[in-house]
XYZ file of C-alpha atoms in Angstrom:
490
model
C 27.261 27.812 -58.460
C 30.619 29.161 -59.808
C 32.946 27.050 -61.752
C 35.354 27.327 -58.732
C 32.843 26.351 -56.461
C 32.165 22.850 -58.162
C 35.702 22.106 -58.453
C 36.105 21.906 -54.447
C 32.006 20.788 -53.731
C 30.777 17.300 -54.101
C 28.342 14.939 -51.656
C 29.875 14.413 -48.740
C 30.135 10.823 -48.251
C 29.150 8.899 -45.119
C 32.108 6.990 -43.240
C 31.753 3.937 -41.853
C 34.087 3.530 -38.593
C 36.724 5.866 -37.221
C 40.010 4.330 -37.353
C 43.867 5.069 -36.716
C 45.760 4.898 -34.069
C 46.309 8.813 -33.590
C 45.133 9.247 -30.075
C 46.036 11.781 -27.294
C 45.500 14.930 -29.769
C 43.399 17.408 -29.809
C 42.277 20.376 -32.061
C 42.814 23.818 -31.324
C 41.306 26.589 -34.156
C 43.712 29.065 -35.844
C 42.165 30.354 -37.648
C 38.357 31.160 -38.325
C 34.833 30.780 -36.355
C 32.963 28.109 -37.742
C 30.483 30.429 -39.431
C 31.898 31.424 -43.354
C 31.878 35.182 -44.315
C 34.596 38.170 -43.395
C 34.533 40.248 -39.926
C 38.028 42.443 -40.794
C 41.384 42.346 -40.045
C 43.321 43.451 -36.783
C 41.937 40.791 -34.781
C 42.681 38.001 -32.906
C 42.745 35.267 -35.844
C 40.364 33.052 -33.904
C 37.733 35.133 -33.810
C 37.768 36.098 -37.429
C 35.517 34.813 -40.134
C 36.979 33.123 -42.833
C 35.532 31.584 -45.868
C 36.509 28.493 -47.721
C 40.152 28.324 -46.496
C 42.199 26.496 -48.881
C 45.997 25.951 -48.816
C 47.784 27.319 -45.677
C 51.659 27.682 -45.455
C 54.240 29.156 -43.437
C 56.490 31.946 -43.916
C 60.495 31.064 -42.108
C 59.400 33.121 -39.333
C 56.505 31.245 -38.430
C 53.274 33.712 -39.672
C 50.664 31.451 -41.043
C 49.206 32.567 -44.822
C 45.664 30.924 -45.882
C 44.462 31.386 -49.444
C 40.537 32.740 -48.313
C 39.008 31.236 -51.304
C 35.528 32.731 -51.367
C 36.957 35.882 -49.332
C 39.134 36.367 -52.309
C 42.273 37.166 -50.265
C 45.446 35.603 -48.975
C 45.202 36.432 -44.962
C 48.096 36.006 -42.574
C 48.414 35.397 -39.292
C 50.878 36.788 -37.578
C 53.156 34.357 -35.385
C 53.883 36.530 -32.390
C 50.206 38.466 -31.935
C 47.950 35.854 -33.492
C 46.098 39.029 -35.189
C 44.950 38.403 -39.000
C 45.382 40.627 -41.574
C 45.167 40.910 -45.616
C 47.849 40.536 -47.700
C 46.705 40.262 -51.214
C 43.093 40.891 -52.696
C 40.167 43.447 -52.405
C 37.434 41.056 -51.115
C 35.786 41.801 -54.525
C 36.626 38.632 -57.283
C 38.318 40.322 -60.491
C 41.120 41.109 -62.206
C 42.438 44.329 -62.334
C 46.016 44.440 -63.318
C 49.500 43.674 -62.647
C 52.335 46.296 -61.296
C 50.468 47.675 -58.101
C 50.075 46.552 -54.683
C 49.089 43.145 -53.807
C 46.330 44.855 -51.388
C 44.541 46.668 -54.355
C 44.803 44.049 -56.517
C 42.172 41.683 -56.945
C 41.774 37.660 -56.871
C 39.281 35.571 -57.802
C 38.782 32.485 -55.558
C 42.346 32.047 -54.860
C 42.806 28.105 -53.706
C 47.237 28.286 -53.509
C 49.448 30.124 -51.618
C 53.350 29.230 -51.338
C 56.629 30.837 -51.608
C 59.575 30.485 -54.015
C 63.102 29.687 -53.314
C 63.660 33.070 -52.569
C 60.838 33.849 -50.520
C 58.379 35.945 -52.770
C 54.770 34.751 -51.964
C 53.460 32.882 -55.033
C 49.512 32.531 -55.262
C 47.458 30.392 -57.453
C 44.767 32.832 -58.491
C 42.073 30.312 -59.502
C 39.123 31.636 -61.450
C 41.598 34.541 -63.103
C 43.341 31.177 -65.275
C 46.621 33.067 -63.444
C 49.643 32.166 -61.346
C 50.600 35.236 -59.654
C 54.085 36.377 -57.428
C 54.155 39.452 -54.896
C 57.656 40.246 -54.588
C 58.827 40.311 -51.162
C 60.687 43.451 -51.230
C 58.291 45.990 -52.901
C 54.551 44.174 -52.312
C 54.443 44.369 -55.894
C 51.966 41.537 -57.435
C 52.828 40.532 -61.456
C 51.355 37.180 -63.274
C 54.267 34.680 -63.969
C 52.051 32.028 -65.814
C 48.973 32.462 -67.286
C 47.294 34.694 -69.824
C 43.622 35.044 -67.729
C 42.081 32.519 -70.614
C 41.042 29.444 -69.080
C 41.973 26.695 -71.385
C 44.840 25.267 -73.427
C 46.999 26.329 -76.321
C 49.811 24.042 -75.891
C 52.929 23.611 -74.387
C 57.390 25.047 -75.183
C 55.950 28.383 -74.970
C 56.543 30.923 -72.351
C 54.187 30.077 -69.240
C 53.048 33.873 -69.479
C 51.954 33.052 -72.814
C 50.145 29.695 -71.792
C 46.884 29.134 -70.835
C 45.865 27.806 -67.477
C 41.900 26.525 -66.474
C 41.856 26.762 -63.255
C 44.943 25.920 -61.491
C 44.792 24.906 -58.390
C 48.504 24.621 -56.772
C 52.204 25.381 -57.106
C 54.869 23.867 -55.649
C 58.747 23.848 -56.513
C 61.095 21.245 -56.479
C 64.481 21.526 -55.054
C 66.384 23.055 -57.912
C 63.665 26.065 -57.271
C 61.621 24.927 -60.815
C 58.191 25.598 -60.539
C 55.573 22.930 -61.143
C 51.619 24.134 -61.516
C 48.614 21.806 -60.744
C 46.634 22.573 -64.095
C 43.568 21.283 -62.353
C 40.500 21.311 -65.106
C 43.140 21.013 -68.230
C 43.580 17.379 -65.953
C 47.710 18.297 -66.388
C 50.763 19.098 -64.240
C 52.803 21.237 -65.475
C 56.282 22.317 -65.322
C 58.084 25.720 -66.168
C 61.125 25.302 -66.891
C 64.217 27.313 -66.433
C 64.086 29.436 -69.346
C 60.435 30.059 -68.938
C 58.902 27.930 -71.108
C 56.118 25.657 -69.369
C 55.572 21.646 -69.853
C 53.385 18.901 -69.618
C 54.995 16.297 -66.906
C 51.299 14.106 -66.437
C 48.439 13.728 -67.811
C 46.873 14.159 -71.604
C 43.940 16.610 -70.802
C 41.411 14.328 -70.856
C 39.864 13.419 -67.210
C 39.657 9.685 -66.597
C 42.005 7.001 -65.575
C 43.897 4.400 -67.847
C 45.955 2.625 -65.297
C 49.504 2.773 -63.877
C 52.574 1.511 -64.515
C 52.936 3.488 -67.937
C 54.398 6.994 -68.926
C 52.435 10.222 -67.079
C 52.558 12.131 -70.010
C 50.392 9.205 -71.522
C 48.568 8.820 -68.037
C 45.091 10.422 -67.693
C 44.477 12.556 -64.823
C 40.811 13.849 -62.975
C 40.979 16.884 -61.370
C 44.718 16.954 -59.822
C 44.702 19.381 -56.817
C 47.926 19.615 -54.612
C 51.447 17.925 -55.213
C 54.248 17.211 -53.110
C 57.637 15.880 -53.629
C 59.241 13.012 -51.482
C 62.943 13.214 -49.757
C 63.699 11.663 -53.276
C 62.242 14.123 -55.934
C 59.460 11.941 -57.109
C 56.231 13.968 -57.281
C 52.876 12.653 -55.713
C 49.773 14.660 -56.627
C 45.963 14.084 -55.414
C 44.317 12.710 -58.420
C 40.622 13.743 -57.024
C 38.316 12.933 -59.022
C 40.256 9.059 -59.399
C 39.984 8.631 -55.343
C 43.608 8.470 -55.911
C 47.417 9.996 -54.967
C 49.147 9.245 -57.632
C 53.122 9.463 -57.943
C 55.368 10.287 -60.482
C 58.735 8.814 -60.579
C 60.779 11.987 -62.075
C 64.036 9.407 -62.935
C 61.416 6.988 -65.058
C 58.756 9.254 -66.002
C 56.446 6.358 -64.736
C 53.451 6.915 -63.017
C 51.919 4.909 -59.798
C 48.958 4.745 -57.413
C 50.494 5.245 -53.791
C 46.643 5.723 -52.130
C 43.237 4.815 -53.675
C 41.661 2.344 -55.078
C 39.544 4.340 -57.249
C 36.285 3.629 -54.876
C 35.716 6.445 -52.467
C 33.332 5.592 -49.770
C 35.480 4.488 -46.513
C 36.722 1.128 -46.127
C 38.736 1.601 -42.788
C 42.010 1.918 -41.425
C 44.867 -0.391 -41.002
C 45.285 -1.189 -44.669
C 47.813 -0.588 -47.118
C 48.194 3.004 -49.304
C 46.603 1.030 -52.342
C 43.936 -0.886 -50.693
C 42.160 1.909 -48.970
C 39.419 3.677 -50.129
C 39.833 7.726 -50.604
C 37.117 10.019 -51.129
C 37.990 12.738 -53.605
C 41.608 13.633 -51.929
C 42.281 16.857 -52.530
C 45.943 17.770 -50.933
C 48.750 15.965 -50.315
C 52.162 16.927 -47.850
C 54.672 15.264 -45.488
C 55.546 15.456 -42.482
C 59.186 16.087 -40.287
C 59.729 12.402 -40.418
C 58.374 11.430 -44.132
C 54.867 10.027 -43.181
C 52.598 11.039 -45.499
C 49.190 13.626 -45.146
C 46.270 13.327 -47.273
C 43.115 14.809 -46.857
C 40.562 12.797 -47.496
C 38.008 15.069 -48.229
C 34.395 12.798 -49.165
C 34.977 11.044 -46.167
C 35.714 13.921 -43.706
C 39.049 12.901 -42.286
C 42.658 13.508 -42.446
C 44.832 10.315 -43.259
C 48.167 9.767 -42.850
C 50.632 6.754 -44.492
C 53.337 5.574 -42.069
C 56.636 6.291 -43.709
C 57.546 2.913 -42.260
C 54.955 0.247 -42.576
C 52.922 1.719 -45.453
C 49.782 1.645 -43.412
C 46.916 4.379 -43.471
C 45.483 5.501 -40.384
C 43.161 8.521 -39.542
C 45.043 11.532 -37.583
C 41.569 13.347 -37.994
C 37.951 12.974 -38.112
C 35.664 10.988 -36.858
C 33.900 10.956 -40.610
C 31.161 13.590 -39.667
C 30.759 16.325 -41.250
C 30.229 19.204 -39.120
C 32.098 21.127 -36.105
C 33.302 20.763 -33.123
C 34.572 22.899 -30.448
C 38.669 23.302 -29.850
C 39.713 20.315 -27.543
C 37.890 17.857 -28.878
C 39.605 14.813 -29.594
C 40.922 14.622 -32.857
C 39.497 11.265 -33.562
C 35.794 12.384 -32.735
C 36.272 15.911 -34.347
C 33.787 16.390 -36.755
C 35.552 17.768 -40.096
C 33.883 18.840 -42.966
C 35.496 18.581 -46.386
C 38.751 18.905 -45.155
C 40.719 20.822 -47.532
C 44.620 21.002 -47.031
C 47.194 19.795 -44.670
C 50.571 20.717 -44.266
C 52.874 20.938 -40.544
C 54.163 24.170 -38.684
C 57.392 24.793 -38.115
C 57.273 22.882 -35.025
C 56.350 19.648 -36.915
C 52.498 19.972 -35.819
C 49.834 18.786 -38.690
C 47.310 21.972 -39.445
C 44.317 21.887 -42.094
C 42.157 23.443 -43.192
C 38.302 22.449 -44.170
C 35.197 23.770 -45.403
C 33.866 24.281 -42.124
C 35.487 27.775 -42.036
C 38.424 27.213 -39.860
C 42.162 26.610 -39.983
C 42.933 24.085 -37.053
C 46.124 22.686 -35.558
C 46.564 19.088 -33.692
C 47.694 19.900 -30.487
C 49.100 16.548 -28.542
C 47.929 16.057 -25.220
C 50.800 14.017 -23.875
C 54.233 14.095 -24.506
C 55.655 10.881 -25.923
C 59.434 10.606 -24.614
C 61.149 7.105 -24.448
C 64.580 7.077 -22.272
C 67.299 4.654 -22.079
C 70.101 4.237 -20.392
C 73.337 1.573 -19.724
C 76.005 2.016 -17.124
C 79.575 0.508 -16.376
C 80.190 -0.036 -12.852
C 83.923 -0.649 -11.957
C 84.896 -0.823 -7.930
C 84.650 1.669 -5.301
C 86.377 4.858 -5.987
C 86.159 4.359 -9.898
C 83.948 6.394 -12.459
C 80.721 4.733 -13.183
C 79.237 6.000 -16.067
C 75.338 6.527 -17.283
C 74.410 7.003 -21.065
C 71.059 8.329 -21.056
C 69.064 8.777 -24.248
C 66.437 11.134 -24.591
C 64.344 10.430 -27.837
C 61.023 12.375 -28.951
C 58.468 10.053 -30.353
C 55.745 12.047 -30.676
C 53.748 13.730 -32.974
C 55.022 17.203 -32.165
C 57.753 19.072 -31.314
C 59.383 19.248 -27.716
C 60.386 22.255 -25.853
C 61.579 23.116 -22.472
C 62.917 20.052 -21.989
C 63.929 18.990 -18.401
C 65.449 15.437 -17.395
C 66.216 14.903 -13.893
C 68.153 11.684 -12.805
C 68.535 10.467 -9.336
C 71.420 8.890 -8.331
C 72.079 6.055 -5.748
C 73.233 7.161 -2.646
C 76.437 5.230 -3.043
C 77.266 7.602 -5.729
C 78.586 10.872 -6.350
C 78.316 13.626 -8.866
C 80.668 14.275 -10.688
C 80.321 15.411 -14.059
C 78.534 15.547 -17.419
C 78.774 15.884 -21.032
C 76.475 15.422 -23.868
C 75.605 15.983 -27.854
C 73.918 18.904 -27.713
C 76.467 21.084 -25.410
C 74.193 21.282 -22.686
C 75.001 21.413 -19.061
C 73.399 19.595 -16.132
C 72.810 21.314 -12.595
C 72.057 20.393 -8.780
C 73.429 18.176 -6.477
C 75.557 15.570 -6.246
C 72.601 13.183 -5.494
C 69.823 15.015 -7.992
C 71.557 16.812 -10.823
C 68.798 17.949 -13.436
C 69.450 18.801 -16.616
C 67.553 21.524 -18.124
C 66.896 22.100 -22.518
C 67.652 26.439 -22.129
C 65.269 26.707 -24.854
C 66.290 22.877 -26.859
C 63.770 21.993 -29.429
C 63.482 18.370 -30.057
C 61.514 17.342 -32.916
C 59.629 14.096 -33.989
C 61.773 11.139 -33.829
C 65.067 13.582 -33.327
C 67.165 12.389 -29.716
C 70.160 13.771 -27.532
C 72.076 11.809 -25.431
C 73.638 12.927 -22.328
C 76.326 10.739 -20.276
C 76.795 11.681 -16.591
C 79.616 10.374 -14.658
C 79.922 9.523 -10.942
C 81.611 8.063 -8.324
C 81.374 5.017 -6.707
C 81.877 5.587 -3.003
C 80.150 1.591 -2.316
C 78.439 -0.680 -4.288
C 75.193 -2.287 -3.727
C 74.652 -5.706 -5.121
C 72.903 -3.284 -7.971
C 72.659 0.055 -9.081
C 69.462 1.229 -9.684
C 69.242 4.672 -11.366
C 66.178 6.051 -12.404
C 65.592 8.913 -14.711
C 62.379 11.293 -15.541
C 61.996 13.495 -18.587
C 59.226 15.835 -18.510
C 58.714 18.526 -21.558
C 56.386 20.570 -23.389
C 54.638 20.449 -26.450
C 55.745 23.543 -28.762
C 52.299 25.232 -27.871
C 52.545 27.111 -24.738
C 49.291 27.145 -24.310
C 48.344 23.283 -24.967
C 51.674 22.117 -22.741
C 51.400 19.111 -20.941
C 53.797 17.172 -19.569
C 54.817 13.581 -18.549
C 57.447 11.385 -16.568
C 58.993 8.057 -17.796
C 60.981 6.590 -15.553
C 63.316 3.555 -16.432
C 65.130 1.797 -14.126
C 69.270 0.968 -14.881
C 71.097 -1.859 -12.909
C 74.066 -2.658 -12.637
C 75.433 -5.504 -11.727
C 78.105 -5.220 -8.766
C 81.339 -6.510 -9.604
C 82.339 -9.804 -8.438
């Protein structure tokens, strides 16, 4: 067994109880078969084998990049045809230069794959001790930290001069400095903007000697993946401590947001720092600031609320295994899941050691709608504010609201946020999204105005929203009605 191997293997710990309060998704595969190895490129990304994905990300046109750890490529998959292809590596683990083509060079276990503020692909190539860029323009690949030594020979020297041991991520932060996940020198680092790397956490020696205290002092065990929060501060998965730790980057302090240092499973429900986590090994957020953790011993994804601070499982059922597309993502089994981030639509994908790359695909959509009127006499405006509000999981598309109006009314006219026009009749105008995306927890409100030919003792106006998830091909759909009355005036 390779020294890259051991850093992502470990038992696989038995869970006790599912838990969360995820349901109504599904699981649909990206990317993968189930069975590890390599079939070739040019085909439908489903149906090809992949091996040991690691981190997945997103280009800004929506193709999806996996770093194919034991396939020793980066593979993407193209947004529009779904068809896989290579991008960077041989297949055969090596090094064999800098200055040439990303497809002739090789990799060795590659576990990171990113992009920099300007949209070169950045990949962290694992086993060569080497952070490595392919510039965007050219397909050029060149090492921008790392020397190919694994160890460490200090720190206010260039990163191309430093040694790495076997990084396992990169991120940047939002002044574009790049920060590298020095996994087995137990460090994250950052290189600054002349160059020149630095220790941010951890000593080099694996262990844990509490919170509350400076992360340069602060020992680390096996950091993996970081993230920052909509505030800067810096939370990495501290795996081998059953911990996410975070870094305040205005104190230098260092907490425990998740963990409690024991990993077997303790449930769901709980806060970030009372549940158990089993060797996490990637962190992320998603559209609305909950956060993702995979919690990799105990075969499930987790997520934090952003609002109460609870954990709850999005995926797994704490089996390790597989399980075919459309299974409920609460019974799916998962093995070792590996990384988690969101598409551009806002939908959670990971990625796991049993070979695939899989998206949660919701299979209702969650729309609330509210709405007040002011009802004057006959022959006055009365007026309807209706707002639409997405509180799902996923993104909305195709939206379509249609409201019926009383028969006393009449149509008259409409205006709304988002510039969007309603059509139909007087007595069911329908308004229709032309292509709207809503995201999680984003709304539009739309006020229609009518006439009051003769008022009831009450108005009663009732309003259905129906839209789509952002995959055609997992759409479903829903109504919510919600009754409005008015009182007639006296």
């Amino acid at each position: 067994m390779s020294m890259a191997r051991r850093l992502w293997t470990g038992m696989f710990l038995a869970a006790l109880v599912p838990g969360g309060a995820h349901a109504g998704f599904t699981v649909r595969t990206l990317a993968g078969t189930g069975v590890n190895g390599y079939s070739g490129d040019g085909i439908a990304a489903n149906t090809a084998k992949v091996y040991s994905p690691m981190q997945i990300a997103y280009d800004t046109t929506g193709n999806l990049y996996i770093a194919d750890f034991d396939n020793h490529r980066v593979r993407k998959v193209d947004a529009t045809t779904g068809l896989i292809s290579t991008v960077a590596g041989t297949g055969v683990a090596g090094y064999n230069g800098d200055g040439i083509l990303a497809t002739s060079a090789k990799l060795n276990a590659p576990t990171g794959v990113t992009f920099d503020p300007t949209g070169n692909m950045i990949i962290t190539d694992q086993a060569n001790h080497r952070v490595r860029k392919i510039t965007t323009a050219t397909g050029i690949i060149t090492t921008i930290a790392g020397t190919g030594n694994g160890g460490y020979n200090g720190d206010g020297i260039a990163a191309t001069s430093a040694w790495l041991w076997q990084p396992a991520t990169v991120l940047f932060d939002a002044a574009g400095l790049m920060y590298i996940v020095d996994e087995w020198n137990s460090r994250v680092r950052k290189v600054d903007a002349g160059g020149l790397i630095h220790t941010i956490a951890g000593t080099g020696a694996g262990g844990f000697n509490g919170d509350g205290i400076s992360a340069t002092v602060a020992t680390l065990d096996g950091p993996a993946v970081g993230a920052f929060d909509a505030t800067g501060n810096l939370l990495v998965t501290d795996r081998n401590n059953h911990r996410v730790r975070k870094i305040n980057m205005a104190t230098g302090l260092i907490s425990t947001v998740i963990g409690t240092g024991t990993a077997t499973f303790n449930g769901d429900g709980l806060t970030g720092p009372a549940t158990n986590m089993g060797f996490p090994t990637a962190v992320s957020f998603d559209r609305v600031g909950n956060l993702l953790v995979t919690d990799y011993g105990n075969n499930r994804v987790r997520v934090v609320n952003a609002g109460t601070g609870l954990v709850s499982t999005i995926v797994g059922s704490g089996a390790a295994g597989d399980s075919l597309d459309g299974t409920a993502a609460l019974s799916v089994a998962v093995t070792a899941p590996l990384f988690v981030t969101v598409d551009p639509t806002g939908a959670v994908v990971y990625s796991a050691y049993n070979h695939r790359v899989r998206r949660l695909c919701q299979q209702s959509v969650s729309l609330f709608l509210s709405s007040t009127a002011q009802a004057t006499q006959p022959g006055q405006p009365v007026t309807f504010t209706i707002l639409v509000v997405n509180a799902g999981y996923d993104t909305l598309t195709n939206l379509l609201a249609t409201d019926t109006l009383p028969a006393s009314l009449g149509f008259t006219a409409q205006a709304n946020t988002a510039g969007l026009t309603w059509n139909g009749s007087a007595t069911v105008p329908s308004w229709s999204g032309g292509g709207l995306s809503l995201g999680p927890g984003q709304t539009v409100t739309i006020t229609l105005d009518a006439t009051a030919t003769c008022l009831p003792a009450n108005l009663s106006n009732t309003i259905y929203a129906v839209g789509g998830n952002s995959d055609g091909m997992d759409r479903q759909e829903t109504a919510l009605p919600m009754a409005n009355s008015v009182p007639a005036p006296s």
